[in-house]
Short mmCIF file of C-alpha atoms in Angstrom, two decimals:
data_model
loop_
_atom_site.label_atom_id
_atom_site.label_comp_id
_atom_site.label_asym_id
_atom_site.label_seq_id
_atom_site.Cartn_x
_atom_site.Cartn_y
_atom_site.Cartn_z
CA GLU A 220 -34.30 3.44 27.61
CA ILE A 221 -31.00 4.65 26.09
CA ILE A 222 -29.89 6.00 29.46
CA ASP A 223 -30.61 2.67 31.14
CA ARG A 224 -28.61 0.83 28.47
CA VAL A 225 -25.67 3.24 28.84
CA GLN A 226 -25.67 2.86 32.61
CA ALA A 227 -25.94 -0.92 32.43
CA ALA A 228 -23.01 -1.21 30.03
CA ASP A 229 -20.69 1.56 31.21
CA GLY A 230 -18.41 -0.71 33.26
CA GLY A 231 -17.59 2.22 35.51
CA PHE A 232 -16.46 4.36 32.57
CA SER A 233 -18.41 7.40 31.38
CA LEU A 234 -18.13 9.64 28.36
CA PRO A 235 -18.28 13.45 28.64
CA GLY A 236 -21.92 14.45 28.94
CA TRP A 237 -22.90 10.96 30.11
CA GLU A 238 -21.51 11.18 33.64
CA PRO A 239 -23.92 9.67 36.20
CA GLU A 240 -24.69 13.04 37.79
CA ARG A 241 -25.69 14.45 34.39
CA LEU A 242 -27.82 11.54 33.22
CA SER A 243 -30.77 12.65 35.36
CA GLU A 244 -30.66 15.98 33.49
CA VAL A 245 -30.55 14.14 30.16
CA ARG A 246 -33.49 11.98 31.22
CA GLY A 247 -35.43 15.19 32.02
CA LEU A 248 -34.57 16.68 28.63
CA PHE A 249 -35.75 13.55 26.82
CA GLU A 250 -38.98 13.78 28.78
CA ALA A 251 -39.41 17.48 27.94
CA TYR A 252 -38.96 16.83 24.22
CA LYS A 253 -40.88 13.55 23.94
CA ASN A 254 -43.81 15.24 22.15
CA VAL A 255 -41.67 17.32 19.80
CA ASP A 256 -41.84 15.79 16.36
CA GLU A 257 -40.33 17.14 13.13
CA HIS A 258 -43.39 19.30 12.45
CA LYS A 259 -43.30 20.91 15.91
CA LEU A 260 -39.53 21.44 15.73
CA ARG A 261 -39.97 23.18 12.37
CA GLU A 262 -42.68 25.41 13.85
CA ASN A 263 -40.35 26.38 16.69
CA PHE A 264 -37.46 26.99 14.30
CA ALA A 265 -39.63 29.16 12.03
CA TYR A 266 -40.77 31.17 15.07
CA PHE A 267 -37.13 31.68 16.08
CA LEU A 268 -36.03 32.75 12.58
CA LYS A 269 -38.96 35.14 12.16
CA ALA A 270 -38.08 36.73 15.49
CA ILE A 271 -34.34 37.21 14.93
CA ILE A 272 -33.80 37.76 11.20
CA PRO A 273 -35.23 41.33 11.13
CA THR A 274 -32.70 42.34 13.78
CA CYS A 275 -29.94 40.52 11.89
CA GLU A 276 -30.86 42.53 8.79
CA GLU A 277 -30.73 45.79 10.76
CA VAL A 278 -27.24 45.15 12.10
CA GLY A 279 -25.78 43.31 9.09
CA ILE A 280 -25.45 39.84 10.59
CA LYS A 281 -25.88 36.61 8.65
CA MET A 282 -27.30 33.85 10.81
CA ALA A 283 -26.00 30.62 9.36
CA VAL A 284 -27.50 27.41 10.71
CA HIS A 285 -25.23 24.37 10.88
CA PRO A 286 -26.68 21.14 9.49
CA ASP A 287 -27.69 18.43 11.93
CA ASP A 288 -24.75 16.22 12.73
CA PRO A 289 -25.57 13.46 12.11
CA PRO A 290 -28.33 14.12 9.56
CA TYR A 291 -30.71 11.53 10.96
CA PRO A 292 -32.73 11.23 14.19
CA MET A 293 -30.91 10.17 17.34
CA PHE A 294 -32.36 9.17 20.71
CA GLY A 295 -35.84 9.62 19.27
CA LEU A 296 -35.24 13.33 18.63
CA PRO A 297 -36.13 14.75 15.20
CA ARG A 298 -33.75 16.53 12.83
CA VAL A 299 -34.77 19.43 10.58
CA VAL A 300 -31.48 20.51 8.95
CA LYS A 301 -30.46 17.31 7.24
CA ASN A 302 -30.91 17.57 3.46
CA ARG A 303 -31.54 19.84 0.48
CA GLU A 304 -35.29 20.06 1.15
CA ASP A 305 -34.68 21.19 4.74
CA LEU A 306 -32.14 23.80 3.64
CA ASP A 307 -34.59 25.10 1.04
CA TRP A 308 -37.35 25.30 3.67
CA ILE A 309 -35.06 27.23 6.02
CA CYS A 310 -34.12 29.73 3.31
CA ASN A 311 -37.76 30.21 2.32
CA VAL A 312 -39.34 30.42 5.78
CA VAL A 313 -37.68 33.84 6.11
CA ASP A 314 -36.46 34.85 2.67
CA SER A 315 -33.54 37.08 3.56
CA PRO A 316 -29.81 37.10 2.88
CA SER A 317 -29.43 37.25 6.69
CA ASN A 318 -31.02 33.80 6.93
CA ALA A 319 -28.23 31.57 5.69
CA ILE A 320 -26.52 28.20 5.97
CA THR A 321 -23.20 27.06 7.37
CA LEU A 322 -22.65 24.30 4.87
CA CYS A 323 -20.71 21.58 6.62
CA THR A 324 -19.90 19.06 3.94
CA GLY A 325 -19.11 16.39 6.52
CA SER A 326 -22.54 16.64 8.13
CA ILE A 327 -24.54 16.84 4.90
CA ALA A 328 -22.53 14.15 3.12
CA GLU A 329 -22.92 11.64 5.91
CA ASP A 330 -26.30 10.78 4.39
CA PRO A 331 -25.56 9.06 1.06
CA ALA A 332 -28.84 10.45 -0.34
CA ASN A 333 -27.43 14.00 -0.10
CA ASN A 334 -25.49 15.12 -3.15
CA VAL A 335 -23.12 17.62 -1.55
CA TYR A 336 -21.95 19.02 -4.89
CA GLU A 337 -25.48 19.80 -6.07
CA ILE A 338 -26.53 21.17 -2.68
CA MET A 339 -23.49 23.42 -2.48
CA ALA A 340 -23.87 24.64 -6.06
CA GLU A 341 -27.54 25.51 -5.54
CA PHE A 342 -27.11 27.41 -2.29
CA VAL A 343 -23.93 29.20 -3.41
CA LYS A 344 -25.89 30.48 -6.44
CA ARG A 345 -28.64 31.59 -4.07
CA ASP A 346 -25.99 33.44 -2.00
CA ARG A 347 -26.98 31.58 1.16
CA ILE A 348 -23.65 30.12 2.25
CA PRO A 349 -21.55 32.71 4.11
CA LEU A 350 -19.60 29.97 5.86
CA CYS A 351 -18.57 26.53 4.66
CA GLY A 352 -16.85 23.74 6.51
CA ILE A 353 -15.18 21.66 3.84
CA LEU A 354 -14.45 18.30 5.38
CA ASN A 355 -14.10 15.07 3.55
CA PHE A 356 -15.89 12.02 4.76
CA CYS A 357 -15.94 8.28 4.44
CA GLN A 358 -19.21 6.50 4.80
CA VAL A 359 -18.88 3.24 6.62
CA VAL A 360 -21.51 0.65 7.50
CA LYS A 361 -24.07 1.34 10.23
CA LYS A 362 -23.88 5.13 9.97
CA ILE A 363 -20.38 5.34 11.41
CA PHE A 364 -18.22 7.86 9.60
CA MET A 365 -14.87 9.59 9.68
CA LYS A 366 -14.14 13.15 8.66
CA LEU A 367 -10.78 13.75 7.05
CA LEU A 368 -9.13 17.06 6.27
CA ILE A 369 -7.58 16.49 2.85
CA CYS A 370 -9.00 14.81 -0.23
CA ARG A 371 -9.16 15.20 -4.00
CA SER A 372 -12.96 15.68 -3.89
CA MET A 373 -12.42 18.90 -1.91
CA VAL A 374 -11.05 20.56 -5.02
CA ARG A 375 -14.39 19.99 -6.74
CA LEU A 376 -16.21 21.60 -3.79
CA ILE A 377 -13.90 24.60 -3.68
CA CYS A 378 -14.32 25.25 -7.41
CA ILE A 379 -18.14 25.29 -7.41
CA LYS A 380 -18.60 29.05 -7.29
#
């Protein structure tokens, strides 16, 4: 349905990834994932983490998942890295320092229900944030947002540890 709407309204203009020759591939991907709900996606993610984290531990790598951007479902596809509860689940599904989080403040903070300061403080104390993208954000109506590079609130984030 989304593909049909994009094609009907494109006016001859296409965005990267939405070129006509690629839309058939996108349609196939939507079809392949139509039965993947949040529960199934979590199962797949847990399987992946359980398979790779032992090797990461052996070679000293920290796998750091980036939060979903945006932190809400799009195109009918579920999201499983969108809030504090998801981050906690990820850290607990394979409890290892090699199983970590790339905390992108812009992605997490796009959902007003996420308290970025509390989330960052908790996971820094748990030593699960080897990488942090500190971006400021403005929440605007209808889930449209802008990420900015400089802001006073960034000082609060940087001083958490």
